[in-house]
Amino acid sequence: MARIARVVPEVSLDRAFDYEIPEELSGQVTLGAKVRVPFKSRDLVGYVVEFPKEPFAGKLKPIREVLSKNAFLPAILIELAQWMAQYYCAPLTVALLSVLPKAVRRADAAFKQRLWVEALAPALPEETDLKK
């Protein structure tokens, strides 16, 4: 049985769509991943929000590409967006995009690693150096 991912595409619709996870992408598709999926006659960017357990009898379109190594949306933000969509009667897409800053949603956005240097405590001079 094929693994299924529920994806919310970046269009103002109030629902998620199911896509098949191809074998070659199975290790890369995680909860909150940013993916490219076929939608009607074009490809759209979307976010994986769930892995449904129920089997699907029909044929699903496959996810085309995983756009990031790391998940863009942690599980807690997905839950928050789902709550916001329900509470405010808003499309889930709008709620998801509101918890993601626009800079992160850009096509060329990538994860950045912060590096810093910590100074060690200054070494005390030896006693012999003090007598000189």
Coordinates of N, CA, C and O in Angstrom, one line a residue:
M1 N 0.8 -1.2 0.0 CA 0.0 0.0 0.0 C 0.9 1.2 0.0 O 1.9 1.3 0.7
A2 N 0.5 2.2 -0.8 CA 1.3 3.5 -0.9 C 1.1 4.3 0.3 O 0.0 4.3 0.9
R3 N 2.1 5.0 0.7 CA 2.0 6.0 1.8 C 1.4 7.3 1.3 O 1.7 7.7 0.1
I4 N 0.5 7.9 2.1 CA -0.2 9.1 1.7 C 0.2 10.2 2.5 O 0.3 10.1 3.7
A5 N 0.3 11.4 1.9 CA 0.5 12.7 2.6 C -0.6 13.6 2.3 O -1.0 13.8 1.2
R6 N -1.1 14.3 3.4 CA -2.2 15.3 3.2 C -1.5 16.6 3.1 O -0.8 17.0 4.0
V7 N -1.7 17.3 2.0 CA -1.0 18.5 1.7 C -1.9 19.7 1.6 O -3.0 19.6 0.9
V8 N -1.6 20.8 2.1 CA -2.3 22.1 2.0 C -1.6 22.9 1.0 O -0.5 23.5 1.3
P9 N -2.1 23.1 -0.3 CA -1.4 23.9 -1.3 C -1.6 25.4 -1.0 O -2.5 25.8 -0.3
E10 N -0.7 26.2 -1.5 CA -0.8 27.7 -1.3 C -1.8 28.3 -2.2 O -1.4 29.1 -3.1
V11 N -3.0 27.9 -2.1 CA -4.1 28.5 -2.8 C -5.2 28.7 -1.8 O -5.3 27.9 -0.8
S12 N -6.1 29.6 -2.0 CA -7.1 29.9 -1.0 C -8.3 28.9 -1.1 O -9.4 29.3 -1.5
L13 N -8.0 27.7 -0.7 CA -9.1 26.7 -0.6 C -9.2 26.2 0.8 O -8.2 26.2 1.6
D14 N -10.3 25.8 1.3 CA -10.5 25.5 2.7 C -10.4 24.0 2.9 O -11.2 23.4 3.5
R15 N -9.3 23.4 2.3 CA -9.2 21.9 2.5 C -7.8 21.5 2.1 O -7.0 22.2 1.4
A16 N -7.4 20.3 2.5 CA -6.1 19.7 2.2 C -6.4 18.6 1.2 O -7.5 18.1 1.0
F17 N -5.4 18.2 0.4 CA -5.5 17.2 -0.6 C -4.5 16.1 -0.3 O -3.4 16.3 0.2
D18 N -4.9 14.9 -0.7 CA -4.1 13.7 -0.5 C -3.2 13.4 -1.7 O -3.7 13.5 -2.9
Y19 N -1.9 13.1 -1.5 CA -1.0 12.8 -2.5 C -0.2 11.6 -2.1 O 0.0 11.3 -0.9
E20 N 0.2 10.8 -3.1 CA 1.0 9.6 -2.9 C 2.5 10.1 -2.7 O 2.9 11.0 -3.4
I21 N 3.1 9.4 -1.8 CA 4.5 9.7 -1.5 C 5.3 8.7 -2.4 O 5.3 7.5 -2.1
P22 N 6.0 9.1 -3.4 CA 6.8 8.2 -4.2 C 7.9 7.5 -3.4 O 8.4 8.1 -2.4
E23 N 8.3 6.4 -3.8 CA 9.3 5.6 -3.1 C 10.6 6.4 -2.9 O 11.2 6.4 -1.9
E24 N 11.0 7.1 -4.0 CA 12.3 7.8 -3.9 C 12.3 9.0 -3.0 O 13.3 9.5 -2.6
L25 N 11.1 9.5 -2.6 CA 10.9 10.6 -1.7 C 10.5 10.2 -0.3 O 10.3 11.1 0.6
S26 N 10.3 8.9 0.0 CA 9.7 8.5 1.2 C 10.5 8.9 2.4 O 9.9 9.2 3.5
G27 N 11.8 9.0 2.4 CA 12.6 9.4 3.6 C 12.6 10.9 3.7 O 13.0 11.4 4.8
Q28 N 12.2 11.7 2.7 CA 12.3 13.1 2.8 C 11.0 13.8 3.1 O 11.0 14.9 3.6
V29 N 9.9 13.2 2.9 CA 8.6 13.8 3.2 C 8.3 13.6 4.7 O 8.1 12.5 5.2
T30 N 8.3 14.7 5.4 CA 8.0 14.7 6.8 C 6.9 15.6 7.2 O 6.5 16.5 6.3
L31 N 6.4 15.6 8.4 CA 5.3 16.5 8.8 C 5.8 17.9 8.7 O 6.9 18.2 9.3
G32 N 5.1 18.8 8.1 CA 5.6 20.2 8.0 C 6.5 20.5 6.8 O 6.9 21.6 6.6
A33 N 6.8 19.5 6.0 CA 7.7 19.7 4.8 C 7.0 20.5 3.8 O 5.8 20.5 3.6
K34 N 7.9 21.3 3.1 CA 7.4 22.1 2.0 C 7.7 21.3 0.7 O 8.8 20.8 0.5
V35 N 6.6 21.1 -0.1 CA 6.6 20.2 -1.2 C 6.0 20.9 -2.4 O 5.3 21.8 -2.3
R36 N 6.4 20.3 -3.6 CA 5.8 20.8 -4.9 C 4.8 19.6 -5.3 O 5.3 18.5 -5.4
V37 N 3.6 20.0 -5.6 CA 2.6 19.0 -6.0 C 1.8 19.4 -7.2 O 1.7 20.6 -7.5
P38 N 1.3 18.4 -8.0 CA 0.5 18.8 -9.2 C -0.9 19.2 -8.7 O -1.5 18.5 -7.8
F39 N -1.4 20.2 -9.3 CA -2.7 20.7 -8.9 C -3.4 21.2 -10.2 O -3.0 22.2 -10.7
K40 N -4.4 20.4 -10.6 CA -5.0 20.7 -11.9 C -3.9 20.7 -13.0 O -3.3 19.7 -13.2
S41 N -3.8 21.8 -13.7 CA -2.8 21.8 -14.8 C -1.5 22.5 -14.5 O -0.7 22.8 -15.4
R42 N -1.2 22.7 -13.2 CA 0.0 23.4 -12.8 C 0.6 22.7 -11.6 O 0.0 21.9 -10.9
D43 N 1.8 23.1 -11.2 CA 2.4 22.7 -10.0 C 2.3 23.8 -8.9 O 2.6 24.9 -9.3
L44 N 2.0 23.4 -7.7 CA 1.9 24.4 -6.6 C 2.8 23.9 -5.4 O 3.1 22.8 -5.3
V45 N 3.2 24.9 -4.6 CA 3.9 24.6 -3.4 C 2.8 24.4 -2.3 O 1.8 25.0 -2.3
G46 N 3.1 23.4 -1.5 CA 2.2 23.1 -0.4 C 3.0 22.6 0.8 O 4.2 22.4 0.8
Y47 N 2.3 22.4 1.9 CA 2.9 21.9 3.2 C 2.2 20.6 3.7 O 0.9 20.6 3.7
V48 N 3.0 19.7 4.1 CA 2.4 18.4 4.5 C 1.9 18.6 6.0 O 2.6 19.1 6.8
V49 N 0.6 18.4 6.2 CA 0.0 18.6 7.5 C -0.4 17.3 8.2 O -0.8 17.3 9.4
E50 N -0.4 16.2 7.5 CA -0.9 14.9 8.1 C -0.5 13.8 7.2 O -0.3 13.9 6.0
F51 N -0.5 12.6 7.9 CA -0.3 11.3 7.2 C -1.5 10.5 7.5 O -1.5 9.8 8.5
P52 N -2.5 10.5 6.6 CA -3.8 9.7 7.0 C -3.5 8.2 7.0 O -2.7 7.7 6.2
K53 N -4.2 7.6 7.9 CA -4.0 6.1 8.1 C -5.0 5.3 7.2 O -4.7 4.2 6.9
E54 N -6.1 5.9 6.9 CA -7.1 5.2 6.1 C -6.7 4.9 4.7 O -6.1 5.8 4.1
P55 N -6.9 3.7 4.2 CA -6.5 3.4 2.8 C -7.3 4.2 1.8 O -8.5 4.6 2.0
F56 N -6.8 4.4 0.6 CA -7.4 5.2 -0.4 C -7.6 4.2 -1.6 O -6.7 3.6 -2.1
A57 N -8.8 4.1 -2.1 CA -9.1 3.1 -3.1 C -8.7 3.6 -4.5 O -8.3 2.8 -5.4
G58 N -8.8 4.9 -4.7 CA -8.5 5.4 -6.1 C -7.0 5.7 -6.3 O -6.2 5.2 -5.5
K59 N -6.7 6.3 -7.4 CA -5.3 6.6 -7.8 C -5.0 8.1 -7.3 O -5.8 9.0 -7.6
L60 N -3.9 8.3 -6.7 CA -3.5 9.6 -6.2 C -2.4 10.1 -7.1 O -1.6 9.3 -7.6
K61 N -2.3 11.4 -7.2 CA -1.1 12.0 -7.9 C 0.0 12.0 -6.9 O -0.1 12.1 -5.7
P62 N 1.3 11.8 -7.5 CA 2.4 11.7 -6.6 C 3.0 13.1 -6.3 O 2.8 14.1 -7.1
I63 N 3.6 13.3 -5.1 CA 4.3 14.5 -4.8 C 5.5 14.6 -5.8 O 6.2 13.6 -6.0
R64 N 5.7 15.7 -6.4 CA 6.8 15.9 -7.4 C 8.2 16.1 -6.7 O 9.2 15.5 -7.2
E65 N 8.2 16.9 -5.7 CA 9.5 17.3 -5.2 C 9.4 17.8 -3.7 O 8.4 18.4 -3.3
V66 N 10.4 17.5 -2.9 CA 10.5 18.0 -1.6 C 11.4 19.2 -1.7 O 12.5 19.1 -2.1
L67 N 10.9 20.4 -1.2 CA 11.7 21.7 -1.4 C 12.6 22.0 -0.3 O 13.3 23.0 -0.4
S68 N 12.6 21.3 0.8 CA 13.5 21.6 1.9 C 13.9 20.3 2.6 O 13.1 19.3 2.7
K69 N 15.1 20.3 3.2 CA 15.5 19.1 3.9 C 14.8 19.1 5.3 O 14.5 18.0 5.8
N70 N 14.6 20.3 5.9 CA 14.0 20.4 7.2 C 12.5 20.7 7.1 O 12.1 21.3 6.1
A71 N 11.7 20.4 8.1 CA 10.3 20.8 8.1 C 10.2 22.3 8.3 O 10.8 22.9 9.1
F72 N 9.3 22.9 7.5 CA 9.1 24.3 7.6 C 8.1 24.6 8.7 O 8.2 25.7 9.3
L73 N 7.2 23.7 9.0 CA 6.2 23.9 10.1 C 6.4 22.8 11.1 O 6.1 21.6 10.9
P74 N 6.7 23.2 12.3 CA 6.7 22.2 13.4 C 5.2 21.8 13.7 O 4.3 22.5 13.4
A75 N 5.1 20.6 14.3 CA 3.7 20.0 14.6 C 2.9 21.0 15.4 O 1.7 21.2 15.1
I76 N 3.5 21.7 16.3 CA 2.7 22.6 17.2 C 2.2 23.8 16.4 O 1.0 24.3 16.6
L77 N 2.9 24.3 15.3 CA 2.4 25.3 14.5 C 1.3 24.8 13.6 O 0.3 25.6 13.3
I78 N 1.4 23.6 13.1 CA 0.3 23.0 12.3 C -1.0 22.9 13.2 O -2.1 23.3 12.7
E79 N -0.9 22.5 14.4 CA -2.0 22.4 15.3 C -2.6 23.8 15.5 O -3.8 24.0 15.5
L80 N -1.7 24.8 15.7 CA -2.2 26.2 16.0 C -3.0 26.7 14.7 O -4.0 27.3 14.8
A81 N -2.4 26.4 13.5 CA -3.1 26.9 12.3 C -4.4 26.2 12.1 O -5.4 26.8 11.7
Q82 N -4.5 24.9 12.4 CA -5.8 24.2 12.3 C -6.8 24.8 13.3 O -8.0 25.0 12.9
W83 N -6.4 25.1 14.5 CA -7.3 25.7 15.5 C -7.7 27.1 15.0 O -8.9 27.4 15.1
M84 N -6.8 27.9 14.5 CA -7.1 29.2 14.0 C -8.1 29.2 12.9 O -9.1 29.9 12.8
A85 N -7.9 28.2 11.9 CA -8.8 28.1 10.8 C -10.2 27.7 11.3 O -11.2 28.3 10.8
Q86 N -10.3 26.9 12.2 CA -11.6 26.5 12.7 C -12.3 27.6 13.5 O -13.4 27.9 13.3
Y87 N -11.5 28.2 14.4 CA -12.1 29.2 15.3 C -12.5 30.4 14.6 O -13.6 31.0 14.9
Y88 N -11.7 30.9 13.6 CA -12.0 32.1 12.9 C -12.7 31.9 11.6 O -12.9 32.8 10.8
C89 N -13.1 30.6 11.3 CA -13.8 30.3 10.1 C -13.0 30.8 8.8 O -13.6 31.4 7.9
A90 N -11.7 30.5 8.8 CA -10.8 30.9 7.8 C -10.3 29.7 7.0 O -10.2 28.6 7.6
P91 N -9.9 29.9 5.8 CA -9.3 28.7 5.1 C -8.0 28.3 5.8 O -7.3 29.1 6.3
L92 N -7.7 27.0 5.8 CA -6.5 26.5 6.4 C -5.3 27.1 5.8 O -4.3 27.3 6.5
T93 N -5.3 27.3 4.5 CA -4.1 27.9 3.8 C -3.8 29.2 4.4 O -2.6 29.5 4.7
V94 N -4.8 30.1 4.7 CA -4.6 31.4 5.2 C -4.0 31.3 6.6 O -3.0 32.0 7.0
A95 N -4.5 30.4 7.4 CA -4.0 30.2 8.8 C -2.5 29.7 8.7 O -1.7 30.1 9.5
L96 N -2.2 28.7 7.9 CA -0.9 28.2 7.8 C 0.1 29.3 7.3 O 1.2 29.5 7.9
L97 N -0.3 30.1 6.3 CA 0.6 31.2 5.9 C 0.7 32.3 6.9 O 1.7 33.0 6.9
S98 N -0.2 32.4 7.8 CA -0.1 33.5 8.8 C 0.9 33.1 9.9 O 1.5 33.9 10.6
V99 N 1.2 31.8 10.1 CA 2.2 31.4 11.1 C 3.6 31.2 10.5 O 4.5 31.0 11.2
L100 N 3.7 31.4 9.2 CA 5.0 31.4 8.5 C 5.3 32.8 8.0 O 4.6 33.4 7.2
P101 N 6.4 33.3 8.4 CA 6.8 34.6 7.9 C 7.0 34.6 6.4 O 7.4 33.6 5.9
K102 N 6.8 35.7 5.8 CA 6.9 35.8 4.3 C 8.3 35.5 3.8 O 8.5 34.9 2.8
A103 N 9.3 35.9 4.6 CA 10.7 35.6 4.2 C 10.9 34.1 4.1 O 11.7 33.7 3.3
V104 N 10.3 33.3 4.9 CA 10.4 31.9 4.9 C 9.7 31.3 3.7 O 10.2 30.3 3.2
R105 N 8.6 31.9 3.3 CA 7.8 31.3 2.2 C 8.4 31.6 0.8 O 8.0 31.0 -0.1
R106 N 9.4 32.5 0.7 CA 10.0 32.8 -0.5 C 10.6 31.6 -1.2 O 11.0 30.7 -0.5
A107 N 10.6 31.6 -2.5 CA 11.1 30.4 -3.3 C 12.6 30.1 -3.0 O 13.0 29.0 -3.0
D108 N 13.3 31.2 -2.8 CA 14.8 31.0 -2.6 C 15.2 30.9 -1.1 O 16.4 30.9 -0.8
A109 N 14.2 30.9 -0.2 CA 14.5 30.8 1.2 C 15.1 29.4 1.5 O 14.7 28.4 1.0
A110 N 16.1 29.5 2.4 CA 16.8 28.3 2.8 C 17.1 28.4 4.3 O 17.1 29.5 4.8
F111 N 17.4 27.3 4.9 CA 17.7 27.4 6.3 C 19.1 27.9 6.5 O 20.0 27.7 5.7
K112 N 19.3 28.7 7.5 CA 20.6 29.3 7.8 C 21.1 28.8 9.1 O 20.3 28.6 10.0
Q113 N 22.3 28.6 9.2 CA 22.9 28.1 10.4 C 23.6 29.2 11.1 O 24.5 29.9 10.5
R114 N 23.3 29.4 12.4 CA 24.0 30.5 13.1 C 25.3 29.9 13.7 O 25.2 28.9 14.4
L115 N 26.3 30.6 13.6 CA 27.6 30.3 14.2 C 28.0 31.4 15.1 O 27.8 32.6 14.8
W116 N 28.6 31.1 16.2 CA 29.1 32.1 17.1 C 30.3 31.6 17.8 O 30.6 30.4 17.9
V117 N 31.1 32.6 18.3 CA 32.3 32.2 19.0 C 32.2 32.7 20.4 O 31.7 33.8 20.7
E118 N 32.5 31.9 21.4 CA 32.5 32.3 22.8 C 34.0 32.4 23.3 O 34.8 31.5 23.0
A119 N 34.2 33.5 23.9 CA 35.6 33.7 24.4 C 35.7 32.9 25.7 O 34.8 32.9 26.6
L120 N 36.8 32.3 25.8 CA 37.1 31.5 27.0 C 37.6 32.5 28.1 O 38.1 33.6 27.8
A121 N 37.5 32.1 29.3 CA 38.0 33.0 30.4 C 39.5 33.2 30.2 O 40.3 32.3 29.8
P122 N 40.0 34.4 30.4 CA 41.4 34.7 30.2 C 42.3 33.8 31.1 O 42.0 33.7 32.3
A123 N 43.3 33.3 30.6 CA 44.2 32.5 31.4 C 45.0 33.4 32.3 O 45.5 34.5 31.9
L124 N 45.2 33.0 33.5 CA 45.9 33.8 34.5 C 47.4 33.6 34.2 O 47.9 32.5 34.0
P125 N 48.2 34.6 34.3 CA 49.6 34.5 34.0 C 50.3 33.7 35.2 O 49.8 33.7 36.3
E126 N 51.3 32.9 34.8 CA 51.9 32.1 35.8 C 52.7 33.1 36.8 O 53.0 34.2 36.5
E127 N 52.9 32.5 38.0 CA 53.6 33.4 39.0 C 54.9 33.9 38.6 O 55.3 35.0 38.9
T128 N 55.6 33.1 37.8 CA 56.9 33.6 37.3 C 56.8 34.8 36.4 O 57.7 35.6 36.4
D129 N 55.7 34.9 35.7 CA 55.6 36.0 34.8 C 55.3 37.3 35.6 O 55.6 38.4 35.2
L130 N 54.7 37.1 36.8 CA 54.3 38.3 37.6 C 55.6 38.9 38.2 O 55.6 40.1 38.5
K131 N 56.6 38.1 38.5 CA 57.8 38.6 39.2 C 58.7 39.3 38.2 O 59.6 40.0 38.6
K132 N 58.6 39.2 37.0 CA 59.5 39.8 36.0 C 59.3 41.3 35.9 O 58.8 42.1 36.1

